[in-house]
Amino acid sequence: MKFSATGSQGSRTPIFRATNVPALLALVVIALAWLFAEQQNRQVFQHDLHSKVLGQVSLIRAKLEGNINGNIQLVRGLVATLSTEPEMDQERFATLAAALLQERSQIRHIAVARDLVVNLIYPLEGNESALGLDYNQNDAQRAAALRARETGDLVLAGPVDLVQGGKGFIGRFPVFATGPDGSENFWGIVSAVVDAEKLYAQSGLLNPDLPIDIDLTGQDGTGADGTRFYGSGAASADNPVIADVILPSGSWRIAAIPKGGWSGTPDNAWALRLLILLAGALIMVPVLVMGRLIEERLSHIRELKRRELQLARMSRRLGLALDTSRVGVWELNIDSNELFWDDRMNELYGHPQDEGARDYTSWAGRLHPEDIEQAEEEFRTAIERSGRYLSEYRLLLPDGEVRHIRAIGAVYRDPGSPAKILGVNWDVTADVALNEELKRANALTEARNSELERAKARIEHNALHDSLTGLPNRRYLDDVLADHARQFADGKETAALLQIDLDRFKQINDTLGHSAGDAMLVHAASILRATVEPGDFVARVGGDEFVVVRRWQTGAGNPSIRGLAKLSERIIERMQQPLSYGGHDCRVGVSIGIATDMDSLADPTRLLVNADIALYRAKERGRNRHQFFNDALQTEIITTKRVADNILSGLEQRQFVAHYQPQFDAETLEVIGVEALARWNHPREGLLAPNAFLKIAEELNVVSTIDRIILEQALVDFNRWEEIGLGIPKTSVNVSARRLHDDELIKSLRQMDIKPGTVSFELVESIFLDDNDEVITWNVDQIKELGIDIEIDDFGTGYASIVSLMKLKPRRLKIDRQLVMPIVHSAGQRQLVGSIIDIGRSLGIEVLAEGVETMEHAKVLRQLGCNALQGYAFAKAMSATDLVGFVQSRRWRKTA
């Protein structure tokens, strides 16, 4: 924003012009200097004032200390006399005290208090009222008197209000007299009263010409923390000068300030201000004159620019054309070597535009040292021979910049004038840089392509290798097997594949952690690398699974089965070497399945599948061994697959049915129940017992489904028997371990509406007892609550303990047929079975013997106390319909 004023002719002249800026700055500097000088002068004044106050305070402190100490010394002489003359009378005391008071002192009077009661005083006149004063009874003076007696030293108190009027400082001196036995005993106190006003006057405090105000603090000699007893307090509150008066007992604090305080004006203040004003004038006048001169010069410059603008308008079109083309125009007088350059040429060659005339050296001096010879030769050729000039060269400017220039020119001669060459230059640095950048970009692209190829190779390597062991992975193995299949199809090679699985690896992982497991996998990989032949392919295809592939060219000789077996044995042997990890020796075994395509079963696409089948068989046979895939395994696989398909089909078509074997009371031989047994009514092979399908059913995970089907059929048949009055009190159904692990078991049993006491579940001894599985325990407890009894099947072949039996509390134990069969001929076996029966009886558990093949068996078991019998001696398993006829006919009675 500009502020202006109107002149006499009506023109508007700016008040704040650029030429006035120096004057304004000078004015600001002078003002700041003025403020700084004032501040420094006041600081010096305050320092001098502080020193003067300190001098006055020191003088007054010295006088106070001298007067107090002088008075005390006078009294100490009297105290010494009293110590030697304890029976001194008033006359003798008055004589001695008068001599003291003749000295120049501020002592007003002296009193002696023998046994703390005033009995002597001088002068007596005017002080009669003090005689007989008992310090023990006087509250105001008792504490000081007692302190003097107890400390045995001078106690200075005051100022205090005196009984005789006025104020004074009282010095109390304890007097100790020597007793007959030579000991010093307290005699009394000598009190000397120092007149406060007289002390102040003779110390200079009451001098009317005193240039300072003073506060005294520390009544009773308490120092800075005591009470103020002199002064108004103004000095203490205004940053005073402090000094301490040291007394024989305690101290006083002096606080002093100049009269009127610290805010006085220095004596030289106006002289300093006048000096600064003169200095400012000496500065401002030349600055204002200079500003006027600068303004006139700027006016001349503006006029010159106006005229230059007129000239610029005339050459604007030409300049616009040259600027648009970014070319420089030059002309050289060949004879005189006089050179003309326009501004663009000066700019291109790094010369100032107002440097003056140019010549040949102005051009040659800027040529790059590497291009100067070529450029001069091309210029010389144009002048001497061709008349046409075309060249491209580099310039090296003073600041080190390199420019690429393209030059075009032609020689001409005007009539009557010397020959000249006229031409143009333009900067092609950007074009050259662009070409160079394109070359660099091309090189960078090639480098990046190379890096991408390397990265691709790394990615492919990572994709085909296991990150932990560094071995090829399953994907790499698939590629190898696919390549082998093509080579095999062309008749070029055969191969063998070893499927390797670590035994007990899970235990290491679970007990020592995954780090130990990883270390074991790396250990296993290193053993495999060291054991196989150089051309063998080793891969990790799963958690603890490895594969070795050995390939042979056709005609190079196929290896024997024995060679592959030896390789497997070496792997098994070396894998048993322990790995030390965390202070533990970790050991694993290996099971190996081997498949080849060198026999009648040759199928390279199934090598991995066949080796896996062989591995499964090796694990079945006890682990830590190898197994070849062969015709028998192939046949078994086909058979197992066919049986598995038939089982699944049989479940859908309800081919699994319940057959029942009766159970008899050992004493009465009456039917006391039946056991429901699963049978497979096969459409082609007839009725099959569980040993024909149970193992494969377990692998298919359908045993629990078969259990459920048999239970449902048994319930239907049992209800029908009740309706016809057959008199079978209970049916027993086998329940598998997998069925007991079913979370939905109890829910499905509740939906069946089972009558309590009519159904028993037979559990194989090995699937529950001594097992802490929470799901099984909970399910068994819930089964009992539903009124279903629990029986232990095949007892004596497992590992149940007495504690487990007491915990489970089954209704019945079923002694396995393997224990029952020999009892007819073996006394030891009879004793063993008898012991089992005794255990059951002692625990309140009914005992049933299975496998009762003859009546002789039944007789022995009856003698041993067995409760129930089941076996071929009485009846085989039969259908529900046959069971009705059997029970109604009572045919077993005829055999008994």
Coordinates of N, CA and C in Angstrom, one line a residue, residues 152-262:
G152 N 26.0 -20.8 80.6 CA 27.3 -20.3 81.2 C 27.9 -19.2 80.4
D153 N 27.2 -18.6 79.5 CA 27.8 -17.7 78.5 C 26.8 -16.5 78.4
L154 N 27.3 -15.4 77.8 CA 26.6 -14.2 77.6 C 25.3 -14.4 76.8
V155 N 24.2 -13.8 77.2 CA 23.0 -13.9 76.4 C 22.6 -12.4 76.2
L156 N 22.5 -12.0 74.9 CA 22.2 -10.7 74.5 C 20.7 -10.7 74.0
A157 N 19.9 -9.9 74.6 CA 18.5 -9.8 74.2 C 18.1 -8.4 73.9
G158 N 17.1 -8.3 73.1 CA 16.6 -6.9 72.8 C 16.5 -6.7 71.3
P159 N 16.1 -5.4 71.0 CA 15.7 -4.4 72.1 C 14.4 -4.8 72.8
V160 N 14.3 -4.5 74.1 CA 13.1 -4.7 74.9 C 12.7 -3.4 75.5
D161 N 11.4 -3.4 75.9 CA 10.9 -2.2 76.6 C 11.4 -2.3 78.1
L162 N 12.0 -1.3 78.6 CA 12.6 -1.2 79.9 C 11.6 -0.8 81.0
V163 N 11.7 -1.4 82.2 CA 10.8 -1.0 83.3 C 11.0 0.5 83.5
Q164 N 12.2 1.0 83.4 CA 12.4 2.4 83.7 C 12.0 3.3 82.6
G165 N 11.5 2.7 81.4 CA 11.1 3.5 80.3 C 12.2 3.4 79.2
G166 N 11.7 3.5 77.9 CA 12.6 3.5 76.8 C 12.9 2.0 76.4
K167 N 13.8 1.9 75.4 CA 14.2 0.6 74.9 C 15.7 0.4 75.1
G168 N 16.1 -0.8 75.2 CA 17.5 -1.1 75.4 C 17.8 -2.6 75.1
F169 N 19.1 -2.8 74.9 CA 19.5 -4.2 74.7 C 20.1 -4.7 76.0
I170 N 19.8 -5.8 76.5 CA 20.2 -6.3 77.8 C 21.2 -7.5 77.6
G171 N 22.4 -7.3 78.1 CA 23.3 -8.4 78.1 C 23.4 -9.0 79.5
R172 N 23.1 -10.3 79.6 CA 23.1 -11.0 80.8 C 24.3 -11.9 80.9
F173 N 25.2 -11.6 82.0 CA 26.4 -12.4 82.1 C 26.3 -13.3 83.4
P174 N 26.4 -14.6 83.3 CA 26.4 -15.4 84.4 C 27.6 -15.3 85.3
V175 N 27.5 -15.3 86.6 CA 28.6 -15.1 87.5 C 28.7 -16.4 88.3
F176 N 30.0 -16.9 88.3 CA 30.3 -18.2 89.0 C 31.3 -17.9 90.1
A177 N 31.0 -18.2 91.4 CA 31.9 -17.9 92.5 C 32.6 -19.2 92.9
T178 N 33.9 -19.1 93.4 CA 34.7 -20.3 93.8 C 34.3 -20.6 95.2
G179 N 33.9 -21.9 95.5 CA 33.5 -22.3 96.8 C 34.7 -22.7 97.6
P180 N 34.5 -23.0 98.9 CA 35.5 -23.4 99.8 C 36.3 -24.6 99.3
D181 N 35.7 -25.5 98.6 CA 36.3 -26.7 98.1 C 37.0 -26.5 96.7
G182 N 37.0 -25.2 96.3 CA 37.6 -24.9 95.0 C 36.7 -25.1 93.8
S183 N 35.5 -25.5 94.0 CA 34.6 -25.7 92.8 C 33.9 -24.4 92.5
E184 N 33.5 -24.2 91.2 CA 32.8 -23.0 90.8 C 31.3 -23.3 90.9
N185 N 30.6 -22.3 91.6 CA 29.1 -22.5 91.7 C 28.5 -21.2 91.1
F186 N 27.2 -21.5 90.6 CA 26.5 -20.3 90.0 C 26.1 -19.4 91.2
W187 N 26.5 -18.1 90.9 CA 26.3 -17.1 92.0 C 25.1 -16.2 91.6
G188 N 25.0 -15.8 90.4 CA 23.9 -14.9 89.9 C 24.2 -14.4 88.6
I189 N 23.5 -13.3 88.2 CA 23.6 -12.7 86.9 C 23.9 -11.2 87.0
V190 N 24.7 -10.7 86.1 CA 24.9 -9.3 85.9 C 24.3 -8.9 84.7
S191 N 23.3 -7.9 84.8 CA 22.6 -7.5 83.6 C 23.0 -6.1 83.3
A192 N 23.5 -5.9 82.0 CA 23.9 -4.5 81.5 C 22.9 -4.1 80.5
V193 N 22.3 -2.9 80.7 CA 21.3 -2.4 79.8 C 22.0 -1.4 78.9
V194 N 22.0 -1.7 77.6 CA 22.6 -0.8 76.6 C 21.4 0.1 76.0
D195 N 21.5 1.4 76.1 CA 20.5 2.3 75.6 C 20.4 2.2 74.1
A196 N 19.3 1.7 73.5 CA 19.1 1.5 72.1 C 19.3 2.8 71.3
E197 N 18.7 3.9 71.7 CA 18.8 5.1 71.0 C 20.2 5.6 70.9
K198 N 20.9 5.5 72.1 CA 22.3 6.0 72.1 C 23.2 5.1 71.2
L199 N 22.9 3.8 71.2 CA 23.7 2.9 70.4 C 23.4 3.2 68.9
Y200 N 22.2 3.5 68.5 CA 21.8 3.8 67.2 C 22.5 5.1 66.8
A201 N 22.5 6.1 67.7 CA 23.1 7.4 67.3 C 24.6 7.3 67.1
Q202 N 25.3 6.7 68.1 CA 26.7 6.6 68.0 C 27.2 5.7 66.9
S203 N 26.3 4.8 66.4 CA 26.7 4.0 65.3 C 26.3 4.6 63.9
G204 N 25.7 5.8 64.0 CA 25.5 6.5 62.7 C 24.1 6.2 62.1
L205 N 23.3 5.4 62.8 CA 22.0 5.1 62.2 C 21.0 6.3 62.2
L206 N 21.2 7.2 63.2 CA 20.3 8.4 63.3 C 20.8 9.6 62.6
N207 N 21.9 9.5 61.9 CA 22.5 10.6 61.2 C 21.5 11.1 60.1
P208 N 21.1 12.4 60.2 CA 20.1 12.9 59.2 C 20.7 12.9 57.8
D209 N 22.0 13.0 57.7 CA 22.6 13.0 56.3 C 22.9 11.6 55.8
L210 N 22.5 10.6 56.5 CA 22.7 9.2 56.0 C 22.0 9.0 54.7
P211 N 22.7 8.6 53.6 CA 22.1 8.6 52.3 C 21.3 7.3 52.0
I212 N 21.2 6.4 53.0 CA 20.5 5.1 52.8 C 19.4 4.9 53.8
D213 N 18.5 4.1 53.5 CA 17.4 3.6 54.4 C 17.8 2.2 54.9
I214 N 17.7 2.0 56.2 CA 18.2 0.7 56.8 C 17.0 0.0 57.6
D215 N 17.0 -1.3 57.4 CA 16.2 -2.2 58.3 C 17.2 -3.1 59.1
L216 N 16.9 -3.3 60.4 CA 17.7 -4.2 61.2 C 16.8 -5.4 61.6
T217 N 17.2 -6.6 61.4 CA 16.4 -7.8 61.6 C 17.3 -8.8 62.5
G218 N 16.5 -9.5 63.4 CA 17.2 -10.5 64.2 C 17.2 -10.2 65.7
Q219 N 16.0 -9.7 66.2 CA 15.8 -9.4 67.6 C 16.3 -10.6 68.4
D220 N 17.0 -10.3 69.5 CA 17.6 -11.3 70.4 C 18.7 -12.0 69.8
G221 N 19.3 -11.4 68.7 CA 20.5 -12.0 68.1 C 20.1 -13.2 67.2
T222 N 18.9 -13.3 66.7 CA 18.4 -14.4 65.9 C 18.8 -14.4 64.4
G223 N 19.4 -13.3 64.0 CA 19.9 -13.2 62.6 C 18.8 -13.0 61.6
A224 N 19.0 -13.5 60.4 CA 18.1 -13.2 59.2 C 16.8 -13.8 59.5
D225 N 16.6 -14.8 60.3 CA 15.3 -15.4 60.5 C 14.5 -14.8 61.6
G226 N 15.1 -13.8 62.3 CA 14.5 -13.2 63.4 C 13.5 -12.0 63.0
T227 N 13.1 -11.3 64.0 CA 12.1 -10.2 63.9 C 12.8 -8.9 63.6
R228 N 12.2 -8.1 62.7 CA 12.8 -6.8 62.4 C 12.5 -5.9 63.6
F229 N 13.6 -5.2 64.0 CA 13.4 -4.3 65.2 C 13.8 -2.9 64.9
Y230 N 14.2 -2.6 63.7 CA 14.6 -1.2 63.3 C 14.3 -1.0 61.8
G231 N 13.7 0.1 61.5 CA 13.4 0.4 60.2 C 11.9 0.1 59.9
S232 N 11.5 0.7 58.7 CA 10.1 0.5 58.3 C 9.8 -0.8 57.5
G233 N 10.8 -1.5 57.1 CA 10.6 -2.7 56.3 C 10.7 -2.4 54.8
A234 N 10.7 -1.1 54.4 CA 10.8 -0.8 52.9 C 12.1 -1.3 52.3
A235 N 13.2 -1.2 53.1 CA 14.5 -1.6 52.5 C 14.5 -3.1 52.3
S236 N 14.0 -3.9 53.2 CA 14.0 -5.3 53.0 C 13.2 -5.8 51.8
A237 N 12.2 -5.0 51.4 CA 11.3 -5.4 50.3 C 11.8 -5.0 48.9
D238 N 12.9 -4.2 48.8 CA 13.3 -3.6 47.6 C 14.7 -4.0 47.2
N239 N 15.0 -5.3 47.0 CA 16.3 -5.8 46.6 C 17.4 -5.1 47.3
P240 N 17.5 -5.3 48.6 CA 18.5 -4.5 49.4 C 19.9 -5.1 49.4
V241 N 20.8 -4.3 49.8 CA 22.2 -4.8 50.1 C 22.2 -5.4 51.5
I242 N 22.7 -6.6 51.6 CA 22.6 -7.3 52.9 C 24.0 -7.4 53.5
A243 N 24.0 -7.3 54.9 CA 25.2 -7.5 55.7 C 24.8 -8.0 57.0
D244 N 25.7 -8.9 57.7 CA 25.4 -9.4 59.0 C 26.3 -8.8 60.0
V245 N 25.7 -8.4 61.1 CA 26.4 -7.8 62.3 C 26.6 -9.0 63.2
I246 N 27.9 -9.3 63.5 CA 28.3 -10.5 64.3 C 28.3 -10.0 65.7
L247 N 27.5 -10.6 66.6 CA 27.4 -10.3 68.0 C 28.1 -11.4 68.8
P248 N 28.5 -11.1 70.1 CA 29.1 -12.2 70.9 C 28.1 -13.4 71.1
S249 N 26.8 -13.2 71.0 CA 25.9 -14.3 71.0 C 24.8 -14.0 69.9
G250 N 25.0 -14.6 68.7 CA 24.1 -14.4 67.6 C 24.5 -13.3 66.7
S251 N 23.5 -12.8 65.9 CA 23.9 -11.8 64.8 C 22.6 -11.1 64.5
W252 N 22.8 -9.9 63.8 CA 21.7 -9.1 63.3 C 21.9 -9.0 61.8
R253 N 20.8 -8.8 61.0 CA 20.9 -8.7 59.6 C 20.6 -7.2 59.2
I254 N 21.5 -6.6 58.4 CA 21.3 -5.2 57.9 C 20.8 -5.3 56.5
A255 N 19.7 -4.7 56.2 CA 19.2 -4.5 54.8 C 19.1 -3.1 54.5
A256 N 19.8 -2.6 53.4 CA 19.9 -1.2 53.1 C 19.6 -0.9 51.6
I257 N 19.0 0.2 51.3 CA 18.7 0.7 49.9 C 19.0 2.2 49.9
P258 N 19.2 2.8 48.8 CA 19.4 4.2 48.7 C 18.1 4.9 49.1
K259 N 18.3 6.1 49.7 CA 17.1 6.9 50.0 C 16.3 7.2 48.7
G260 N 15.0 6.9 48.7 CA 14.2 7.0 47.5 C 14.2 5.8 46.6
G261 N 15.0 4.8 47.0 CA 15.0 3.5 46.2 C 16.0 3.5 45.1
W262 N 15.9 2.5 44.3 CA 16.9 2.3 43.2 C 16.6 3.0 41.9

